[in-house]
Amino acid sequence: MHQAIVFLPLVGFLIAGLFGRLIGARASELVTTGLLMISAFFAWIVFFQTAFGGHDGTVELFTWMASGKLDVTWAIRVDTLTAVMLILVTTVSSLVHLYSMGYMHEDPSRPRFFAYLSLFTFAMLMLVTSDNLVQLFFGWEGVGLASYLLIGFWYDKPSACAAAMKAFIVNRVGDFGFALGIFAVYLMTGSVAFEQVFAAAPSLMDKNILFLGHEWHAPTVICLLLFIGAMGKSAQLGLHTWLPDAMEGPTPVSALIHAATMVTAGVFMVARLSPLFELSDTALNVVLFVGASTAFFAATVGCVQNDIKRVIAYSTCSQLGYMFVALGTGAYSVGVFHLLTHGFFKALLFLAAGSVIHAMHHEQDMRHMGGLWRKIPFTYATMMIGGLALTGFPFTAGYFSKDAIIETAFVSHSPAATYAWVMTVAAAALTAFYTWRQMFMTFHGKTRADHHTFDHAHESPLTMLIPLGVLSLGALFAGMILYPYFVGHDVDHFFRESIFMASDNKILEEMHHIPGWAKWAPTVMMALGFAVAYWMYIANTAVPKALAKQNDVLYRFLLNKWYFDELYDFLFVRPTMWLGRFLWKQGDMRVIDGYGPNGVSARVIDVTNRVVRLQTGYLYHYAFVMLVGVAALITWFMFGGAH
Amino acid sequence: MTLSLAALGPALPELLLALSALALLMLGAFAGPKSTDTVNGLALAALFGALVLVLIGPAEATLFNGAFQVDAFGRFMKVLALIGAGGTLAMSVDWLKIEKQDRFEYPVLVLLSTLGMMVLISAGDLIALYMGLEMMSLALYVIAANNRDSVRSTEAGLKYFVLGALSSGMLLYGASLIYGFTGSVNFAQIAQAAREPSLGLIFGIVFTFAGLCFKVSAVPFHMWTPDVYEGAPAPVTAFFASAPKVAAMAVFVRFAMEALPNVAHQWQQIIVFVSIASMALGSFAAIGQRNFKRLMAYSSIGHMGFALVGLAAGTQQGVQGVLVYMAVYLVMTLGTFACILSMRRKDGMVESYDELAGLARTSPVKAFMLAVLMFSLAGIPPLAGFLAKYYVFLAAIEAGLYTLAVIGVLTSVVGAFYYLRIVKIMYFDEPAAAFEPMRSEPRVVLAISGTFTLLFFVYPAPLIAAAAAAARALF
């Protein structure tokens, strides 16, 4: 059954990828979607067996590499952490497959699309089921590849190609750190298998590692390097720039990869490697700091975006920051909890946004929407549920998971704890603001769409609405049901060995004893955000423009995403382009081609022309050449004197 | 001192050719133009007969006080020369008839020239060498101008004659110097006398080598080649490019090896220089040509340069390389000229290789064969031309001539360009009008030549072994 979960998507990929043209688009859709649904069904069985039945286990498939001491196997490791990821990945993926059948129905290359989706799912499953760092890296790169292919799915759009490249290259930066981290782990423990690495972890506590010419505390270096990988994949501040651009891909892709699953791989990885991260307070503080900063930063930018998908993209970035805050405080299960609930309500938001886009004939700018709730009531209702969950409306999924994170930040003893708490609470207000801004701009008020589009706005087909409904259930109830297992008293029993917490890590107990004002702070902030949004976008619609004009600098600062892209463009892209251009024009074309192939052939032609000119046709020239030849030879022997 | 007829046995092929030439001359002179076909047929028969006699004749013999010697080396080269002469004569019959240049003198002159080559190949002293050389050359001067109504053909003949006379003068002068400084004209006796290089002897060597270089058209004594190849009628050019080259190279090797083994270090320098110059010029100058015959002139200059690499080595292995090279060169040249001879449209012959455009579509088999020959001439593995080059370069490297070998390989890269350009024109350019169908003789020659070139690497042993045996005869 474990193998089936992981490899059915691969089968689907191969069928749709290799024979897609042969069997046609419809068959490709049905095959991949059907296989994923089977996979999801199995995943739920495995989830109950593992999480509640306690059947942890590893299925070894076969040896991948055996070289000296290095021994890497392909394996499927299933414990509670993996099982949680399995249900999230397979459920969201199968719903996205189903949704895509409706959303993509006009696209001519559907087999390719579904093949990529299944390939992504396979890679993601390899990632979460791996029992060693190398297989994890395989899955890591596999999802990166699928992400690249899907962002650039509409490859005739230059912006999509650019976005795909950007995603790939920025991720390479993170992957480089991740790879270094794996090397460091192998160097220090002599293994890449989780079992051995975790067993050896406590002994690393007092060890140092030589890195960049300095002796460092080994666990700190390892964890920071690994965290760089997580930052790239999970779009944390600094390496986040690819995520908003990734919205160039089709909306189902955004929902599956860039909201629910792939971007959470970094969170999963840190949780999975909790035995290592528990060794280094420094690393955890960095995680906490980066997470809190990202949560706040992305939320501020999200407030001024006008593209419906970009708002959600920044929201994702921000929520990922929240997850890292939880991890940074040592509350890994809380981070994973938010990962799970976020997976449901963010996928829901994206798919609902996709439904809006579908209804509006691929219009994505919210300034050209408004008043849509009558036209597409079901979409409106589901998006409302997603929005409520995201803002943390009481008793929705987000309320349980996000508020829990803010509480961990409050009780944490980390030096960055207060900063993190302030940032996350502020971000909660901003989250409510941009979410309601989005709802109001899209669905309420007078429409700003042109007549034709507005009149033809229509509710999406059933294949798109069913996933919305299913995810709505998750967004509403997942938090309530699962709270005890991820945050409450059953955490130890639920996760067992899959998450390691040091003996002095008591955060989960402490967070239940916080003052009431701190507990209600996020909810108040949420209400505040709602109120401001209502005032600005329903009650008094002239305010946003006036405010933007008044604080022009701030507005442009936010609109330009804190100028990260411009900064990177200046710091990295342009020098790289300059270097590349230099090597191309001067190095390759001028030196290598110039003195190499082109130069040589040009010289050959020169010589040829000269030699041919010697052949004058005059007899006396010919005779002269002969005599000169003889004379030269004679001279050579007389004076060159090689006797 | 009386020569009995039986004692002339070893020279039987030469005698056959001489008598046939005289008899056919009489036949043609008395029977008039209508006898041309008969004369052609009989001349071919005579060449074939000579070939058989060479093959069944004695393996070792010396006649006329050492002036004429028969050995394995000579037999190998004579077979090549006879094949070259016979093949080109067979291909030329129809061609000359269509071009209205069929005269009975032509086969007779080919016979006489071939006779000269045979004598040249068997030469054991300087006098026989000169006699053979002149007999061959005088006939060649005439047939170069075979199309006597054409200015270009007559110009070619005249140029060849004048420059040939100059080269003969050099050769004679060199021969007299050698005689003066060694006291003998016999190769074996020269070898004994010339143990120490003296300046006079070296002068003699330079002048004789200049004369021989002229015949193999090696740089800087090559200047006549492009003009004569282009000006002479195509079958004559084919003949020029094949048999005389073999004979001249044979006597070159024999003279160097038999008469001058003790001053090898000196003449090696000449050969190295001439070889490098020929390879380079052959490769570079050919790029500028559009006329296929003229291109083949430069091609043959280059190939003679490659063959001389083997001679420069001065070893038995090197001589073997030369022999293999000449054999392969002969076959490739005959095949290529079979194609050139059939570049005929309704309105006459064309000579620019641009006319081959799209040949792969109009006549794929011919294009394939020609492509094989071009690849082989360029020296691309595993074709015959590659193996030929391989043997000479191997010999050069084992003799320590690294510079020569490296330059040779580099020039062959340059040379590959114009051969491959022909392939590109045939396969990738828009087709020009189709040629008239090939006559049967060129067709057979092309088929044999192409197949040999293509499949030589499968079973090269017989030729390699024969060349090895022939090379051994000189040491």
Tab-separated table of C-alpha atoms in Angstrom, chain B residues 68-290:
chain	number	residue	atom	x	y	z
B	68	PHE	CA	66.787	-3.010	-65.956
B	69	GLN	CA	65.680	-4.883	-62.874
B	70	VAL	CA	62.637	-6.860	-62.020
B	71	ASP	CA	61.688	-7.258	-58.392
B	72	ALA	CA	58.652	-7.345	-56.138
B	73	PHE	CA	58.686	-3.566	-55.782
B	74	GLY	CA	58.688	-3.086	-59.529
B	75	ARG	CA	55.952	-5.628	-60.057
B	76	PHE	CA	53.730	-3.946	-57.487
B	77	MET	CA	54.160	-0.555	-59.088
B	78	LYS	CA	53.849	-1.891	-62.627
B	79	VAL	CA	50.567	-3.511	-61.769
B	80	LEU	CA	49.319	-0.209	-60.424
B	81	ALA	CA	50.540	1.713	-63.468
B	82	LEU	CA	48.951	-0.771	-65.859
B	83	ILE	CA	45.677	-0.676	-63.970
B	84	GLY	CA	45.759	3.102	-64.085
B	85	ALA	CA	46.551	3.233	-67.769
B	86	GLY	CA	44.036	0.529	-68.659
B	87	GLY	CA	41.286	2.006	-66.522
B	88	THR	CA	41.627	5.511	-67.888
B	89	LEU	CA	41.962	4.292	-71.461
B	90	ALA	CA	38.798	2.225	-71.094
B	91	MET	CA	36.891	5.159	-69.699
B	92	SER	CA	38.127	7.554	-72.346
B	93	VAL	CA	36.973	5.649	-75.442
B	94	ASP	CA	33.342	6.703	-75.373
B	95	TRP	CA	34.131	10.131	-74.058
B	96	LEU	CA	36.519	10.960	-76.870
B	97	LYS	CA	34.074	9.622	-79.405
B	98	ILE	CA	31.289	11.858	-78.147
B	99	GLU	CA	33.602	14.851	-78.048
B	100	LYS	CA	34.851	13.978	-81.545
B	101	GLN	CA	38.417	13.719	-80.317
B	102	ASP	CA	38.815	10.038	-81.058
B	103	ARG	CA	42.074	9.501	-82.885
B	104	PHE	CA	43.980	6.262	-83.181
B	105	GLU	CA	47.134	8.026	-82.020
B	106	TYR	CA	45.714	8.434	-78.557
B	107	PRO	CA	45.776	4.737	-77.508
B	108	VAL	CA	49.134	4.313	-79.192
B	109	LEU	CA	50.551	7.220	-77.224
B	110	VAL	CA	49.075	5.826	-74.029
B	111	LEU	CA	50.818	2.538	-74.793
B	112	LEU	CA	54.127	4.276	-75.425
B	113	SER	CA	53.795	6.326	-72.301
B	114	THR	CA	52.984	3.225	-70.306
B	115	LEU	CA	56.003	1.547	-71.799
B	116	GLY	CA	58.056	4.469	-70.559
B	117	MET	CA	56.581	4.029	-67.089
B	118	MET	CA	57.450	0.357	-67.051
B	119	VAL	CA	61.025	1.122	-67.987
B	120	LEU	CA	61.107	3.857	-65.398
B	121	ILE	CA	59.840	1.593	-62.670
B	122	SER	CA	62.403	-1.045	-63.520
B	123	ALA	CA	65.263	1.407	-63.975
B	124	GLY	CA	68.477	0.238	-62.337
B	125	ASP	CA	70.715	3.083	-63.429
B	126	LEU	CA	70.485	6.746	-64.231
B	127	ILE	CA	70.430	6.233	-67.968
B	128	ALA	CA	67.501	3.874	-67.862
B	129	LEU	CA	65.829	6.258	-65.499
B	130	TYR	CA	66.207	9.144	-67.884
B	131	MET	CA	65.198	7.080	-70.864
B	132	GLY	CA	62.048	5.830	-69.190
B	133	LEU	CA	61.189	9.262	-67.908
B	134	GLU	CA	61.482	10.854	-71.310
B	135	MET	CA	59.630	8.075	-73.071
B	136	MET	CA	56.778	8.521	-70.671
B	137	SER	CA	56.855	12.297	-70.733
B	138	LEU	CA	57.128	12.828	-74.483
B	139	ALA	CA	54.011	10.796	-75.020
B	140	LEU	CA	52.289	12.737	-72.251
B	141	TYR	CA	53.201	16.108	-73.776
B	142	VAL	CA	51.485	15.038	-76.945
B	143	ILE	CA	48.315	13.675	-75.470
B	144	ALA	CA	47.960	16.747	-73.261
B	145	ALA	CA	47.402	18.578	-76.517
B	146	ASN	CA	45.233	15.776	-77.869
B	147	ASN	CA	42.372	18.156	-78.504
B	148	ARG	CA	44.468	20.115	-80.889
B	149	ASP	CA	41.639	22.427	-81.958
B	150	SER	CA	41.284	23.714	-78.433
B	151	VAL	CA	43.503	26.574	-77.368
B	152	ARG	CA	43.457	25.444	-73.783
B	153	SER	CA	44.451	21.920	-74.612
B	154	THR	CA	47.323	22.966	-76.816
B	155	GLU	CA	48.404	25.527	-74.248
B	156	ALA	CA	48.406	22.781	-71.653
B	157	GLY	CA	50.527	20.561	-73.855
B	158	LEU	CA	52.967	23.329	-74.618
B	159	LYS	CA	53.328	24.419	-71.016
B	160	TYR	CA	53.854	20.891	-69.921
B	161	PHE	CA	56.451	20.381	-72.636
B	162	VAL	CA	58.468	23.479	-71.890
B	163	LEU	CA	58.467	23.001	-68.143
B	164	GLY	CA	59.079	19.294	-68.626
B	165	ALA	CA	62.113	20.093	-70.735
B	166	LEU	CA	63.380	22.369	-67.983
B	167	SER	CA	62.910	19.687	-65.384
B	168	SER	CA	64.593	17.128	-67.610
B	169	GLY	CA	67.507	19.476	-67.903
B	170	MET	CA	67.744	19.702	-64.140
B	171	LEU	CA	67.509	15.975	-63.799
B	172	LEU	CA	70.250	15.442	-66.359
B	173	TYR	CA	72.441	18.004	-64.714
B	174	GLY	CA	71.942	16.365	-61.370
B	175	ALA	CA	72.601	12.940	-62.863
B	176	SER	CA	75.864	14.123	-64.363
B	177	LEU	CA	76.920	15.590	-61.019
B	178	ILE	CA	76.155	12.335	-59.285
B	179	TYR	CA	78.060	10.449	-61.921
B	180	GLY	CA	80.947	12.840	-61.569
B	181	PHE	CA	81.154	12.483	-57.815
B	182	THR	CA	80.552	8.765	-57.582
B	183	GLY	CA	81.947	7.488	-60.831
B	184	SER	CA	78.980	5.383	-61.739
B	185	VAL	CA	75.451	5.579	-63.074
B	186	ASN	CA	74.394	2.262	-61.601
B	187	PHE	CA	72.266	2.627	-58.487
B	188	ALA	CA	74.017	-0.110	-56.558
B	189	GLN	CA	77.451	1.282	-57.380
B	190	ILE	CA	76.393	4.812	-56.550
B	191	ALA	CA	75.271	3.543	-53.178
B	192	GLN	CA	78.677	2.036	-52.580
B	193	ALA	CA	80.553	5.119	-53.689
B	194	ALA	CA	78.357	7.678	-51.948
B	195	ARG	CA	79.127	6.813	-48.347
B	196	GLU	CA	80.066	10.310	-47.299
B	197	PRO	CA	77.937	13.283	-48.340
B	198	SER	CA	79.941	15.778	-50.336
B	199	LEU	CA	78.547	19.070	-51.481
B	200	GLY	CA	78.841	18.057	-55.112
B	201	LEU	CA	76.890	14.889	-54.506
B	202	ILE	CA	74.253	16.843	-52.619
B	203	PHE	CA	73.951	19.281	-55.505
B	204	GLY	CA	73.432	16.322	-57.764
B	205	ILE	CA	70.794	14.936	-55.463
B	206	VAL	CA	68.972	18.262	-55.289
B	207	PHE	CA	68.828	18.576	-59.071
B	208	THR	CA	67.766	14.998	-59.710
B	209	PHE	CA	65.156	15.243	-56.992
B	210	ALA	CA	63.898	18.463	-58.530
B	211	GLY	CA	63.354	16.622	-61.788
B	212	LEU	CA	61.581	13.776	-60.048
B	213	CYS	CA	59.514	16.162	-57.964
B	214	PHE	CA	58.343	17.736	-61.175
B	215	LYS	CA	56.999	14.407	-62.342
B	216	VAL	CA	55.127	13.701	-59.140
B	217	SER	CA	54.075	17.375	-59.128
B	218	ALA	CA	55.413	18.159	-55.700
B	219	VAL	CA	55.727	21.758	-54.523
B	220	PRO	CA	57.576	23.904	-55.673
B	221	PHE	CA	57.795	21.973	-58.946
B	222	HIS	CA	54.044	21.624	-59.244
B	223	MET	CA	53.149	24.798	-61.078
B	224	TRP	CA	52.267	23.067	-64.317
B	225	THR	CA	49.795	20.723	-62.703
B	226	PRO	CA	46.670	22.880	-62.277
B	227	ASP	CA	46.905	24.404	-65.720
B	228	VAL	CA	47.583	21.131	-67.476
B	229	TYR	CA	44.895	19.262	-65.557
B	230	GLU	CA	42.372	21.917	-66.396
B	231	GLY	CA	43.404	22.421	-69.991
B	232	ALA	CA	43.801	18.823	-71.072
B	233	PRO	CA	40.732	16.792	-72.037
B	234	ALA	CA	39.198	15.048	-69.053
B	235	PRO	CA	40.300	11.475	-69.927
B	236	VAL	CA	43.844	12.713	-70.409
B	237	THR	CA	43.717	14.424	-67.046
B	238	ALA	CA	42.498	11.184	-65.525
B	239	PHE	CA	45.455	9.421	-67.101
B	240	PHE	CA	47.875	12.111	-65.893
B	241	ALA	CA	46.559	11.866	-62.379
B	242	SER	CA	46.911	8.104	-62.167
B	243	ALA	CA	49.568	6.055	-63.958
B	244	PRO	CA	52.442	8.566	-64.417
B	245	LYS	CA	52.214	9.550	-60.775
B	246	VAL	CA	52.615	5.920	-59.755
B	247	ALA	CA	55.587	5.423	-62.037
B	248	ALA	CA	57.323	8.632	-61.024
B	249	MET	CA	56.798	7.904	-57.350
B	250	ALA	CA	58.151	4.392	-57.918
B	251	VAL	CA	61.381	5.594	-59.433
B	252	PHE	CA	61.647	8.301	-56.826
B	253	VAL	CA	61.493	5.725	-54.058
B	254	ARG	CA	63.753	3.291	-55.847
B	255	PHE	CA	66.379	5.880	-56.631
B	256	ALA	CA	66.373	7.241	-53.100
B	257	MET	CA	66.494	3.840	-51.482
B	258	GLU	CA	68.803	1.950	-53.808
B	259	ALA	CA	71.253	4.618	-54.849
B	260	LEU	CA	71.358	6.916	-51.843
B	261	PRO	CA	70.776	4.908	-48.662
B	262	ASN	CA	73.958	6.248	-47.061
B	263	VAL	CA	73.102	9.889	-47.502
B	264	ALA	CA	69.534	9.422	-46.422
B	265	HIS	CA	69.863	12.080	-43.774
B	266	GLN	CA	70.549	14.645	-46.473
B	267	TRP	CA	67.826	13.845	-48.967
B	268	GLN	CA	65.352	13.358	-46.140
B	269	GLN	CA	65.514	17.103	-45.564
B	270	ILE	CA	64.545	17.766	-49.153
B	271	ILE	CA	61.691	15.316	-48.975
B	272	VAL	CA	60.418	16.693	-45.682
B	273	PHE	CA	60.393	20.208	-47.086
B	274	VAL	CA	58.774	19.196	-50.338
B	275	SER	CA	56.275	17.025	-48.532
B	276	ILE	CA	55.166	19.733	-46.119
B	277	ALA	CA	54.966	22.277	-48.909
B	278	SER	CA	52.912	19.942	-51.064
B	279	MET	CA	50.495	18.970	-48.324
B	280	ALA	CA	49.995	22.568	-47.329
B	281	LEU	CA	49.600	23.940	-50.811
B	282	GLY	CA	47.387	21.094	-51.920
B	283	SER	CA	45.085	21.731	-49.002
B	284	PHE	CA	44.967	25.488	-49.075
B	285	ALA	CA	44.906	26.197	-52.784
B	286	ALA	CA	42.214	23.658	-53.544
B	287	ILE	CA	39.752	25.586	-51.405
B	288	GLY	CA	39.755	28.384	-53.933
B	289	GLN	CA	38.831	26.187	-56.910
B	290	ARG	CA	35.437	25.638	-58.506
